[in-house]
Every structure is written in structure tokens, then in C-alpha cells.
PDB file of N, CA and C and ligand atoms in Angstrom:
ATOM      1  N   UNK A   1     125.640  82.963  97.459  1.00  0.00           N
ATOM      2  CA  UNK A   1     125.270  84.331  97.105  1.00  0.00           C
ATOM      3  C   UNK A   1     125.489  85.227  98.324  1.00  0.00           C
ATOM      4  N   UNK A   2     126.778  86.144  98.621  1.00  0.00           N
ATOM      5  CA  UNK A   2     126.286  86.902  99.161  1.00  0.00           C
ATOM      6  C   UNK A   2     126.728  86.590 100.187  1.00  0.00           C
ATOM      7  N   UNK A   3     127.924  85.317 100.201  1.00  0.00           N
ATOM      8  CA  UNK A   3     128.360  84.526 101.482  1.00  0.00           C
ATOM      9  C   UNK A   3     127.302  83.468 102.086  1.00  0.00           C
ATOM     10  N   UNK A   4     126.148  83.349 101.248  1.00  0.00           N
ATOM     11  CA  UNK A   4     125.743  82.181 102.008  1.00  0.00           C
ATOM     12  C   UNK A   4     124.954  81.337 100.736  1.00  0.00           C
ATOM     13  N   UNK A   5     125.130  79.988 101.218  1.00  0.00           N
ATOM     14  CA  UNK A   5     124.851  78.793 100.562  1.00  0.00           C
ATOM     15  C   UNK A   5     123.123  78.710 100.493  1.00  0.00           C
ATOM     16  N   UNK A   6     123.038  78.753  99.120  1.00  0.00           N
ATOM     17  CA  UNK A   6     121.481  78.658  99.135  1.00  0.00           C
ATOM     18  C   UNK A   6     121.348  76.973  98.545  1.00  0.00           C
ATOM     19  N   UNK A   7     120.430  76.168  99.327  1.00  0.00           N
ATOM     20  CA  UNK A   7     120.188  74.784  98.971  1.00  0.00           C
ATOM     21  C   UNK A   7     119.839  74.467  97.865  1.00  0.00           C
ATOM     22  N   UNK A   8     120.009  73.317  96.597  1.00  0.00           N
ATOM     23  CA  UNK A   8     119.513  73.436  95.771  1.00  0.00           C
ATOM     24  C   UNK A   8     118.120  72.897  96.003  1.00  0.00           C
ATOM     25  N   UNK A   9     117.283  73.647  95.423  1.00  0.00           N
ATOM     26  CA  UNK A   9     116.013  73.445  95.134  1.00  0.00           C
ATOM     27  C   UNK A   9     114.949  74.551  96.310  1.00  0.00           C
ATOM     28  N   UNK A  10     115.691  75.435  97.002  1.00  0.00           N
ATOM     29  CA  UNK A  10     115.003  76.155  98.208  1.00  0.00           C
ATOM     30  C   UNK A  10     114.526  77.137  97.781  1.00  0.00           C
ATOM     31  N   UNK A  11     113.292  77.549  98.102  1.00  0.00           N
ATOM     32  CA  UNK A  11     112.327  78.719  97.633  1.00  0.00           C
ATOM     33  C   UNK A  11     112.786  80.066  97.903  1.00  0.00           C
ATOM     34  N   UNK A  12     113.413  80.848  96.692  1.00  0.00           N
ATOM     35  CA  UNK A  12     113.846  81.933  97.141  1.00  0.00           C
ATOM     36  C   UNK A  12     112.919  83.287  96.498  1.00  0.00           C
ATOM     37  N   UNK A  13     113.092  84.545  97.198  1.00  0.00           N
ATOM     38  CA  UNK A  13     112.312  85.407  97.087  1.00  0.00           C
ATOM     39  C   UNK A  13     113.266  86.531  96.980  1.00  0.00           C
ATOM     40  N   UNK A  14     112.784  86.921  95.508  1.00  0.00           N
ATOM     41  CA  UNK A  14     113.883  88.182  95.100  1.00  0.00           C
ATOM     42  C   UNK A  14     113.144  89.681  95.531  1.00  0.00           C
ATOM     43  N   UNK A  15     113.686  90.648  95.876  1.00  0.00           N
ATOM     44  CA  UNK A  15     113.231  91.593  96.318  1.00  0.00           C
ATOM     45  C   UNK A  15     113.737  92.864  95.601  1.00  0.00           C
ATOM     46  N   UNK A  16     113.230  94.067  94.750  1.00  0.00           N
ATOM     47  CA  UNK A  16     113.585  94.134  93.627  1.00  0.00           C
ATOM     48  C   UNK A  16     113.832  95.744  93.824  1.00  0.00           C
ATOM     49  N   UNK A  17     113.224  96.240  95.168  1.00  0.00           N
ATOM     50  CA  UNK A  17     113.174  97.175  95.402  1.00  0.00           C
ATOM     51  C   UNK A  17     114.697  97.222  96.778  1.00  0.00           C
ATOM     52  N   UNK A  18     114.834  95.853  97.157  1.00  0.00           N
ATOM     53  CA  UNK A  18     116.202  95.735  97.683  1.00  0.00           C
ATOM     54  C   UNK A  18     117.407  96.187  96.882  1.00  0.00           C
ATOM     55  N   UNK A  19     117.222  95.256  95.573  1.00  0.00           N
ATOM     56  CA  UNK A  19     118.362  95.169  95.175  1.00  0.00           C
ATOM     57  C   UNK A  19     118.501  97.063  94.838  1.00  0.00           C
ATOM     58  N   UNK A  20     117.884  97.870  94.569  1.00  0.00           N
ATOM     59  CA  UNK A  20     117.870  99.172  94.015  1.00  0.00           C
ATOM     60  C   UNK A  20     118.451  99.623  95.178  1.00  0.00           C
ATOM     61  N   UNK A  21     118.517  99.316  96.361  1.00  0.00           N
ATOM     62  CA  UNK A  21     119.489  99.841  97.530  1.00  0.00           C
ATOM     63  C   UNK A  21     120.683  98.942  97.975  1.00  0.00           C
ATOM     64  N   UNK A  22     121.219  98.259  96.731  1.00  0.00           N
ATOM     65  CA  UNK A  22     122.662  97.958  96.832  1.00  0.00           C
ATOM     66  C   UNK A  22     124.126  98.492  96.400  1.00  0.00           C
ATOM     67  N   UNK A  23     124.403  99.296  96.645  1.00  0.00           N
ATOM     68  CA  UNK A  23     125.674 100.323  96.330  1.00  0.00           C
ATOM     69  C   UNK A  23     126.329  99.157  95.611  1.00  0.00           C
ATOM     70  N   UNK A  24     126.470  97.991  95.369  1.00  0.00           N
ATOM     71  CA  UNK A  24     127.358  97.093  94.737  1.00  0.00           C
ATOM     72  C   UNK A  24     126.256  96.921  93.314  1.00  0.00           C
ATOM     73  N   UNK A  25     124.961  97.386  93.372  1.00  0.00           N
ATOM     74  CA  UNK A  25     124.141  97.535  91.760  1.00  0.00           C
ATOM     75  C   UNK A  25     124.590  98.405  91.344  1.00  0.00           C
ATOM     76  N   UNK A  26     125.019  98.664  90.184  1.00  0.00           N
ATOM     77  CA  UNK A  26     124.949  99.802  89.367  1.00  0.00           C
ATOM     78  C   UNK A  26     123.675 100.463  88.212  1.00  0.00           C
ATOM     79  N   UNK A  27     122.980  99.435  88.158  1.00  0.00           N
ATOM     80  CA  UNK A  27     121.943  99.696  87.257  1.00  0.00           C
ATOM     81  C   UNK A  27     120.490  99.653  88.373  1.00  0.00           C
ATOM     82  N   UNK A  28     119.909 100.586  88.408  1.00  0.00           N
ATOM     83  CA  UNK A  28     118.544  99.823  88.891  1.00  0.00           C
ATOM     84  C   UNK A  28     117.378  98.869  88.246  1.00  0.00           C
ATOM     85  N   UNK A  29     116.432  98.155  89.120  1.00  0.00           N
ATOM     86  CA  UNK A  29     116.022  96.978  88.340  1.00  0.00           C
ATOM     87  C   UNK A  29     114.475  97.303  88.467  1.00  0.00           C
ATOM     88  N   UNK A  30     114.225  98.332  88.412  1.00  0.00           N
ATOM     89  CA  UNK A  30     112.906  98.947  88.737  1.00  0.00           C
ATOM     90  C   UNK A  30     111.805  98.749  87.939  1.00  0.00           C
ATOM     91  N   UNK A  31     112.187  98.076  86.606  1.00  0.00           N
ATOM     92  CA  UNK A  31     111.289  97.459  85.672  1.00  0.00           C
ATOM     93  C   UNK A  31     111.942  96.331  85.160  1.00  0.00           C
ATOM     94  N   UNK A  32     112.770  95.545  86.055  1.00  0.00           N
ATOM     95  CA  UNK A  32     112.807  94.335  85.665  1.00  0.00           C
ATOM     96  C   UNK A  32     114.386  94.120  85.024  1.00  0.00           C
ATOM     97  N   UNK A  33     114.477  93.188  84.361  1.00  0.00           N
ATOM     98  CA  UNK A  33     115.438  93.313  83.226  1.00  0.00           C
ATOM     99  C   UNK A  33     115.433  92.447  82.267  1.00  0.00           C
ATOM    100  N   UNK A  34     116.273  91.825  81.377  1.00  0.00           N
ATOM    101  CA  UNK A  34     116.466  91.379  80.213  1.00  0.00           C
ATOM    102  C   UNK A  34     115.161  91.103  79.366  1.00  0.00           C
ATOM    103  N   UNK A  35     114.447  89.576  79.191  1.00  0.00           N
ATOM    104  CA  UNK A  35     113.504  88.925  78.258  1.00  0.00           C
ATOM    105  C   UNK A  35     112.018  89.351  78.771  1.00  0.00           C
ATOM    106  N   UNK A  36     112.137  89.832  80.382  1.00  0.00           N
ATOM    107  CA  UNK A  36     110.903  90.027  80.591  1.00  0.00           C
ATOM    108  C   UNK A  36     110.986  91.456  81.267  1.00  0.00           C
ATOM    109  N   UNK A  37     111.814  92.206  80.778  1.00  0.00           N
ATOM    110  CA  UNK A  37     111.469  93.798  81.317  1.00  0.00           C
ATOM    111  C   UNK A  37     110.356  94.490  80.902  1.00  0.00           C
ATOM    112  N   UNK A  38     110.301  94.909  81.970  1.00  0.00           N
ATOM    113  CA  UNK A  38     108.825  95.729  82.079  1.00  0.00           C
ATOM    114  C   UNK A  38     108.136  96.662  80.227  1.00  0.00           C
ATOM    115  N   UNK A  39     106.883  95.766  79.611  1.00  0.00           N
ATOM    116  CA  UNK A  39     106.900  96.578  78.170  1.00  0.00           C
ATOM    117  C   UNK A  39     106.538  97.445  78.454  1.00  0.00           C
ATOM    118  N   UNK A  40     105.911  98.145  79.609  1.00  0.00           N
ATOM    119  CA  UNK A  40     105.025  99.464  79.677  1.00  0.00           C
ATOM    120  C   UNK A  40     106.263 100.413  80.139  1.00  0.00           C
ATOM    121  N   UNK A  41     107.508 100.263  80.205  1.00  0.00           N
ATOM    122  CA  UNK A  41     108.375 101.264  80.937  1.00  0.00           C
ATOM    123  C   UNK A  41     108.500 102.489  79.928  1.00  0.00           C
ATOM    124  N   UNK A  42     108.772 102.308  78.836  1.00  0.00           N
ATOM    125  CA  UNK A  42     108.582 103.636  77.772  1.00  0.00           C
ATOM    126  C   UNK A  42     107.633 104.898  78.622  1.00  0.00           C
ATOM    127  N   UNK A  43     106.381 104.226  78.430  1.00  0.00           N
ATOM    128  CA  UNK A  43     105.214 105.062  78.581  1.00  0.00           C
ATOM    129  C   UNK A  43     105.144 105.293  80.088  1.00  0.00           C
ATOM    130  N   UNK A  44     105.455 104.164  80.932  1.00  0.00           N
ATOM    131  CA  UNK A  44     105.651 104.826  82.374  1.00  0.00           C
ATOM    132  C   UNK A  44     106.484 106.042  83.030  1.00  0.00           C
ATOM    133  N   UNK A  45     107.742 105.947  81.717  1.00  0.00           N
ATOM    134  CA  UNK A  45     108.540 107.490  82.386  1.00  0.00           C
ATOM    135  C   UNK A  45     108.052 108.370  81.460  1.00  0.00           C
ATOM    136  N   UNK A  46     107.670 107.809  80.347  1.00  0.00           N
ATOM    137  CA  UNK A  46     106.734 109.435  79.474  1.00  0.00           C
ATOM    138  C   UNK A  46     104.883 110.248  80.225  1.00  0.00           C
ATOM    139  N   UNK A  47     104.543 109.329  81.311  1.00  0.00           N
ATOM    140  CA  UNK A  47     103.439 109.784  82.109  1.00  0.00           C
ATOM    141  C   UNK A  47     103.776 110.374  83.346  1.00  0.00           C
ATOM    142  N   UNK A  48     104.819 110.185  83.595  1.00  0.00           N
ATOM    143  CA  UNK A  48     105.608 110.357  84.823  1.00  0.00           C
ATOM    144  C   UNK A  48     106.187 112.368  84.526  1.00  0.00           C
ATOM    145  N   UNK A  49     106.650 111.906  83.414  1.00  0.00           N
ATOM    146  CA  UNK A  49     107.489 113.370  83.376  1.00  0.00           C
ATOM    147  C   UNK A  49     106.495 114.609  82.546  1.00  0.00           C
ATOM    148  N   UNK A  50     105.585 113.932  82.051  1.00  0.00           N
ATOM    149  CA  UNK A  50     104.170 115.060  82.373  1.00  0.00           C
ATOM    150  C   UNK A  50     103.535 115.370  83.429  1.00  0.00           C
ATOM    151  N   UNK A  51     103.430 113.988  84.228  1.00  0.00           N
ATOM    152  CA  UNK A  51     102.614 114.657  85.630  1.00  0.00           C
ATOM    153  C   UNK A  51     103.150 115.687  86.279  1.00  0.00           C
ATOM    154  N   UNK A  52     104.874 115.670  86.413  1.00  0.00           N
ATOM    155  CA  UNK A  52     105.838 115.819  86.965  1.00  0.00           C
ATOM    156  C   UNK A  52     105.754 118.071  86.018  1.00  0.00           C
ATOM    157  N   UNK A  53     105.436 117.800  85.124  1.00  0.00           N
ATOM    158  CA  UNK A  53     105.421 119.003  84.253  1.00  0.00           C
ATOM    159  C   UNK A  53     104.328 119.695  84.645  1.00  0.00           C
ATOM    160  N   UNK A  54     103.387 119.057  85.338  1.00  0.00           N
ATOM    161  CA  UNK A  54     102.205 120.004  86.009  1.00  0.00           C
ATOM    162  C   UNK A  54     102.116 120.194  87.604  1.00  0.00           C
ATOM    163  N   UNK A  55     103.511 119.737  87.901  1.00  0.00           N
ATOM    164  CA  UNK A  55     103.593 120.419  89.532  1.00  0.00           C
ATOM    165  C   UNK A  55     104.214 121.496  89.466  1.00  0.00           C
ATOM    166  N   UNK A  56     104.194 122.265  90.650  1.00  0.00           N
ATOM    167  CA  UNK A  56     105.199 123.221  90.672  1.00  0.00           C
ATOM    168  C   UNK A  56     106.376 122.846  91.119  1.00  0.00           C
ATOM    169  N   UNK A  57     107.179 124.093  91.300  1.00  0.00           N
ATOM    170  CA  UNK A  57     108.221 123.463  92.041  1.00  0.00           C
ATOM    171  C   UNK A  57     108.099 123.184  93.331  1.00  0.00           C
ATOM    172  N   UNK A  58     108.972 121.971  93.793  1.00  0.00           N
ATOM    173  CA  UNK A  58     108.169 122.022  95.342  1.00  0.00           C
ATOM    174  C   UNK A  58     110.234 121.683  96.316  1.00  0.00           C
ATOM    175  N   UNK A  59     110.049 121.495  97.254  1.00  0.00           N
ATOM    176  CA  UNK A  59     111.065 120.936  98.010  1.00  0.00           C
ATOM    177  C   UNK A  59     110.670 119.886  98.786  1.00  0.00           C
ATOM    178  N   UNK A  60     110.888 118.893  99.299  1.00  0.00           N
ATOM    179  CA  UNK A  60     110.634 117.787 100.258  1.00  0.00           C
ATOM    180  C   UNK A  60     110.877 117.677 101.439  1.00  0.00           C
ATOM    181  N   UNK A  61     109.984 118.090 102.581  1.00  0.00           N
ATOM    182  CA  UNK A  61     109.805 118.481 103.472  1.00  0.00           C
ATOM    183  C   UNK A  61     110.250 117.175 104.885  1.00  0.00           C
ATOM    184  N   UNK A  62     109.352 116.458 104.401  1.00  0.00           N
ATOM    185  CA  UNK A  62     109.357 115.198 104.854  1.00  0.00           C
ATOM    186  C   UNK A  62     109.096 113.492 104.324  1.00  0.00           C
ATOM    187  N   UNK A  63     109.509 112.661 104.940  1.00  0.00           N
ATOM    188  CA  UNK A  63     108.575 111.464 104.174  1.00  0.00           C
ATOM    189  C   UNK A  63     108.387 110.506 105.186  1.00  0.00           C
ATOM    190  N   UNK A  64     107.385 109.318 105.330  1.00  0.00           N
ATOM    191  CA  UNK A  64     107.107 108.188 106.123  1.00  0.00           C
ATOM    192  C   UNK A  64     107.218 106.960 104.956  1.00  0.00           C
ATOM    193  N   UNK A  65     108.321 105.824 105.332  1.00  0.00           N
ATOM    194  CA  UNK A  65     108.120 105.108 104.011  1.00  0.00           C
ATOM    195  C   UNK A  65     106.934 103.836 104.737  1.00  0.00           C
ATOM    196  N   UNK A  66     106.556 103.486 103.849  1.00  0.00           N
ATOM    197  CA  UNK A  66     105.184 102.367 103.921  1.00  0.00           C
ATOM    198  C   UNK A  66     105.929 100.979 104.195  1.00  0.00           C
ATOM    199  N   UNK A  67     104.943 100.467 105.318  1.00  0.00           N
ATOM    200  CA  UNK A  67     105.758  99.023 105.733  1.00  0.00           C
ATOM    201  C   UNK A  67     104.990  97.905 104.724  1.00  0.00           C
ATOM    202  N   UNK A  68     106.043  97.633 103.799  1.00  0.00           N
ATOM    203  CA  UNK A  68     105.538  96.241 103.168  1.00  0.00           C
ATOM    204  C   UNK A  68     107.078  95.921 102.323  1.00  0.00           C
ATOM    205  N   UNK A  69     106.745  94.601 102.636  1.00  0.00           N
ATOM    206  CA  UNK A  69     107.980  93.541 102.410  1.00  0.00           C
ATOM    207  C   UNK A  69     108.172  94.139 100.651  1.00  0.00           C
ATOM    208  N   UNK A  70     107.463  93.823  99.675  1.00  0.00           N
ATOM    209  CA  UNK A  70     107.479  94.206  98.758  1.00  0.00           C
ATOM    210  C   UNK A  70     107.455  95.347  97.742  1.00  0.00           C
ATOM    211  N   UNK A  71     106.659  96.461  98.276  1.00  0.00           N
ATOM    212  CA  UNK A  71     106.942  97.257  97.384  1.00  0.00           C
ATOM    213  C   UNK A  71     107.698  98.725  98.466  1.00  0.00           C
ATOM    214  N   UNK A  72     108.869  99.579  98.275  1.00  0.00           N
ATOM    215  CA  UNK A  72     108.996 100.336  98.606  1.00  0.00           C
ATOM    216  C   UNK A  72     107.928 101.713  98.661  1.00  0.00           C
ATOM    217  N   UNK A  73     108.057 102.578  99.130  1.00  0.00           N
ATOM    218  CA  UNK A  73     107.196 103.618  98.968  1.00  0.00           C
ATOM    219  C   UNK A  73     106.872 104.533 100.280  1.00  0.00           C
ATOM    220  N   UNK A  74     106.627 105.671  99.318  1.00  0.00           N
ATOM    221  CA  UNK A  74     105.948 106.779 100.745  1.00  0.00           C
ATOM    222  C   UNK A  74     104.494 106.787 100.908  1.00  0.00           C
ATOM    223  N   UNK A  75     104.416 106.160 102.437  1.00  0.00           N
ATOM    224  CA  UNK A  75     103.302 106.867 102.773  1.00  0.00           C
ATOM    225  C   UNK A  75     102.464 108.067 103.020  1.00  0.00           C
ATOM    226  N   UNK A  76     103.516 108.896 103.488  1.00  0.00           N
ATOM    227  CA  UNK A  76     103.106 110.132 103.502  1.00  0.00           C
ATOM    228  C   UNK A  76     104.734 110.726 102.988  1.00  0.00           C
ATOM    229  N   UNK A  77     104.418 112.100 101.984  1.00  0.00           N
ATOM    230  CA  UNK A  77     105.174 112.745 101.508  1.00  0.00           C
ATOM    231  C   UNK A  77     104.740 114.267 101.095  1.00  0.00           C
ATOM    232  N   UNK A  78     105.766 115.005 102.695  1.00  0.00           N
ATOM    233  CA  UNK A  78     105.203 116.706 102.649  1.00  0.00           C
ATOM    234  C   UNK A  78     106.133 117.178 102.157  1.00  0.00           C
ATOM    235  N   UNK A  79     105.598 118.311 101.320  1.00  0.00           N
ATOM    236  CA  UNK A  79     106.317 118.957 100.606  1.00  0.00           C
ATOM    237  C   UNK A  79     105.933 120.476 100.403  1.00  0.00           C
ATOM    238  N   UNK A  80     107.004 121.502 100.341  1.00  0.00           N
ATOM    239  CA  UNK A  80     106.559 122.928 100.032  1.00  0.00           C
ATOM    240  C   UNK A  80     106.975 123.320  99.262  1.00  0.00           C
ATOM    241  N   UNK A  81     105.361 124.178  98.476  1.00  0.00           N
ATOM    242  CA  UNK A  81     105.699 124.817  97.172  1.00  0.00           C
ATOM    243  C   UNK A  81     106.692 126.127  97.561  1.00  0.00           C
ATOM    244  N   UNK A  82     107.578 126.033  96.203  1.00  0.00           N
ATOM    245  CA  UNK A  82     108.200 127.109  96.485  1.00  0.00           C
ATOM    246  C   UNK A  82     107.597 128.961  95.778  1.00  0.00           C
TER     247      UNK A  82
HETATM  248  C1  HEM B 101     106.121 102.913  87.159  1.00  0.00           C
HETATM  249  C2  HEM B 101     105.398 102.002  86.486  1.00  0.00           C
HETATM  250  C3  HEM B 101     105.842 100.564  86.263  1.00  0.00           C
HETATM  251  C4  HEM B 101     106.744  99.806  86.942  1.00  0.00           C
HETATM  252  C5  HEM B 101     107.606 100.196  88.155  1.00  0.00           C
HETATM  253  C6  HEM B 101     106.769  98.499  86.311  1.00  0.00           C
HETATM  254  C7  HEM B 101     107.570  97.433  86.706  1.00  0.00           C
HETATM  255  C8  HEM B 101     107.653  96.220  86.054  1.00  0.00           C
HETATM  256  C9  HEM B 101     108.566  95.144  86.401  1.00  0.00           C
HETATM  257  C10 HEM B 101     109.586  95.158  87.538  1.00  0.00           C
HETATM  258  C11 HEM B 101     108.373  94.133  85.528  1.00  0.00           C
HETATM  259  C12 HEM B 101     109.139  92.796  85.464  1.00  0.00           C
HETATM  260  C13 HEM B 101     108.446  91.743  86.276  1.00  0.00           C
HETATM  261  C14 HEM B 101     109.212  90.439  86.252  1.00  0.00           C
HETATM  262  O1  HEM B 101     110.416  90.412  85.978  1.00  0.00           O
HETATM  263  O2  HEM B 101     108.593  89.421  86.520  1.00  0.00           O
HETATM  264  C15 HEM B 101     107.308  94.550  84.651  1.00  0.00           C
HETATM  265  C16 HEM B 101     106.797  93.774  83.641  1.00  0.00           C
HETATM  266  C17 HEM B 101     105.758  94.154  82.810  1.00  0.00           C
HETATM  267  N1  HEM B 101     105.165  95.394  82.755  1.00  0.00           N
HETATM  268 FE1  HEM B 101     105.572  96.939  83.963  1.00  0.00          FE
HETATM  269  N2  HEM B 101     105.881  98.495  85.267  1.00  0.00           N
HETATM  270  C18 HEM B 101     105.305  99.747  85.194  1.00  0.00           C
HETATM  271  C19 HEM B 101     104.376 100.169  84.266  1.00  0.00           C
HETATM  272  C20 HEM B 101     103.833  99.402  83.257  1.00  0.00           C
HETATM  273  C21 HEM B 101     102.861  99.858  82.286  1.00  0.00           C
HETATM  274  C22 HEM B 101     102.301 101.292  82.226  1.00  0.00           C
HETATM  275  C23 HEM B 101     102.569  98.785  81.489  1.00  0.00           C
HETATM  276  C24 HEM B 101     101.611  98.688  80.336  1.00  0.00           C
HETATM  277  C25 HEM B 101     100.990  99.715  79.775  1.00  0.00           C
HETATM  278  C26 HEM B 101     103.375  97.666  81.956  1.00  0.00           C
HETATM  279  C27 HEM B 101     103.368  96.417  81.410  1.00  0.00           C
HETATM  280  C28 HEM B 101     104.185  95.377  81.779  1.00  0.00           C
HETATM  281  C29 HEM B 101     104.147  94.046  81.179  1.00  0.00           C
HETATM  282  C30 HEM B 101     103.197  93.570  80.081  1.00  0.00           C
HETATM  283  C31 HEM B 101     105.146  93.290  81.814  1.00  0.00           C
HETATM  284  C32 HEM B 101     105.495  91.818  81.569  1.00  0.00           C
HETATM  285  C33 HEM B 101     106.669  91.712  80.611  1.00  0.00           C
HETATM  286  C34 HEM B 101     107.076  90.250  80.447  1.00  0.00           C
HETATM  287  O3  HEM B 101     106.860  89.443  81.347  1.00  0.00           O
HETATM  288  O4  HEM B 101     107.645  89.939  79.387  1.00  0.00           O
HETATM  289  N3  HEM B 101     104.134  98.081  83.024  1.00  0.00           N
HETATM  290  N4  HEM B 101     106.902  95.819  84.968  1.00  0.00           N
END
């Protein structure tokens, strides 16, 4: 994978918020995919784009992303209303 030989039977650890920063993905995997994709994703981008309907407009000022192996994210994220 990837140029290198993974052993059979060696404990591997998929990283899901990696793969979403691979220019060679074309799809992102942000809820998973095929038999076990995420069932709540419907309703996660339909809560999303209401919250999103009660901001104003804003611009993105700055961001700090959060150190953890697993989940991407901002720690801090400034922003000005316009
Ligand atoms: C932004 C919000 C969400 C994200 C990013 C997200 C992400 C994911 C991901 C990546 C998986 C696949 C895990 C795997 O392959 O092992 C998953 C599975 C799942 N999600 Fe979500 N999820 C979100 C919201 C929700 C909500 C709101 C619900 C329920 C109301 C939900 C219910 C589930 C369930 C039940 C599964 C397991 C599906 C299965 O194993 O067949 N999720 N989610």
C-alpha cells in the first residue's frame, strides 16, 4: 500500500481524517463508506446547514488545528462578522 509492504496479520490503523487530505481521494470518507456508513449522516448535514442558517455572515480570520492523532479539528477559530 502506498509502496510499502504491510505484514500479513499486522495491526493497522486507518486514519479517516488523513485519507480526506489525499489529493489522490476523490470522494471524502467523513462518514465512513459502503455497509457501515455513517446512518446519522442525512440528519448531520440537515443540523449543520440550519445552524449554519443562524450565523451571520462571517469571514475566517484565523484557525489553531487541535493536536490529536484522530480526529482533525479547530481549536480555536476567529472569525469576523461582516
Ligand atoms: C458530523 C456528524 C457525524 C459524523 C462526522 C459521523 C461519522 C461517522 C463515521 C465515519 C461512521 C463510520 C464508522 C466506521 O466505519 O466504523 C459513522 C457511523 C455511524 N454513525 Fe455517524 N457521524 C455523524 C453523525 C451521526 C449522527 C447524528 C448519528 C445518529 C443520529 C450517527 C449514527 C451513526 C451510526 C449508527 C453509525 C454506525 C453505522 C454502522 O456501523 O453500520 N452519526 N458515523
Amino acid at each position: 500500500m502506498g509502496g510499502v509492504t504491510i505484514q500479513a496479520g499486522a495491526p493497522v490503523v486507518l486514519y479517516i481524517g488523513a485519507a480526506n487530505h489525499d489529493p489522490q481521494c476523490k470522494q471524502h470518507l467523513s462518514f465512513g463508506r459502503g455497509i457501515h456508513h455513517c446512518l446519522g449522516a442525512a440528519l448531520a448535514k440537515i443540523e449543520a446547514e440550519v445552524a449554519l442558517q443562524y450565523m451571520p455572515p462571517f469571514d475566517v480570520v484565523s484557525t489553531k488545528l487541535r493536536k490529536s492523532l484522530l480526529f482533525r479539528g479547530q481549536s480555536e477559530l476567529q472569525v469576523t462578522i461582516r
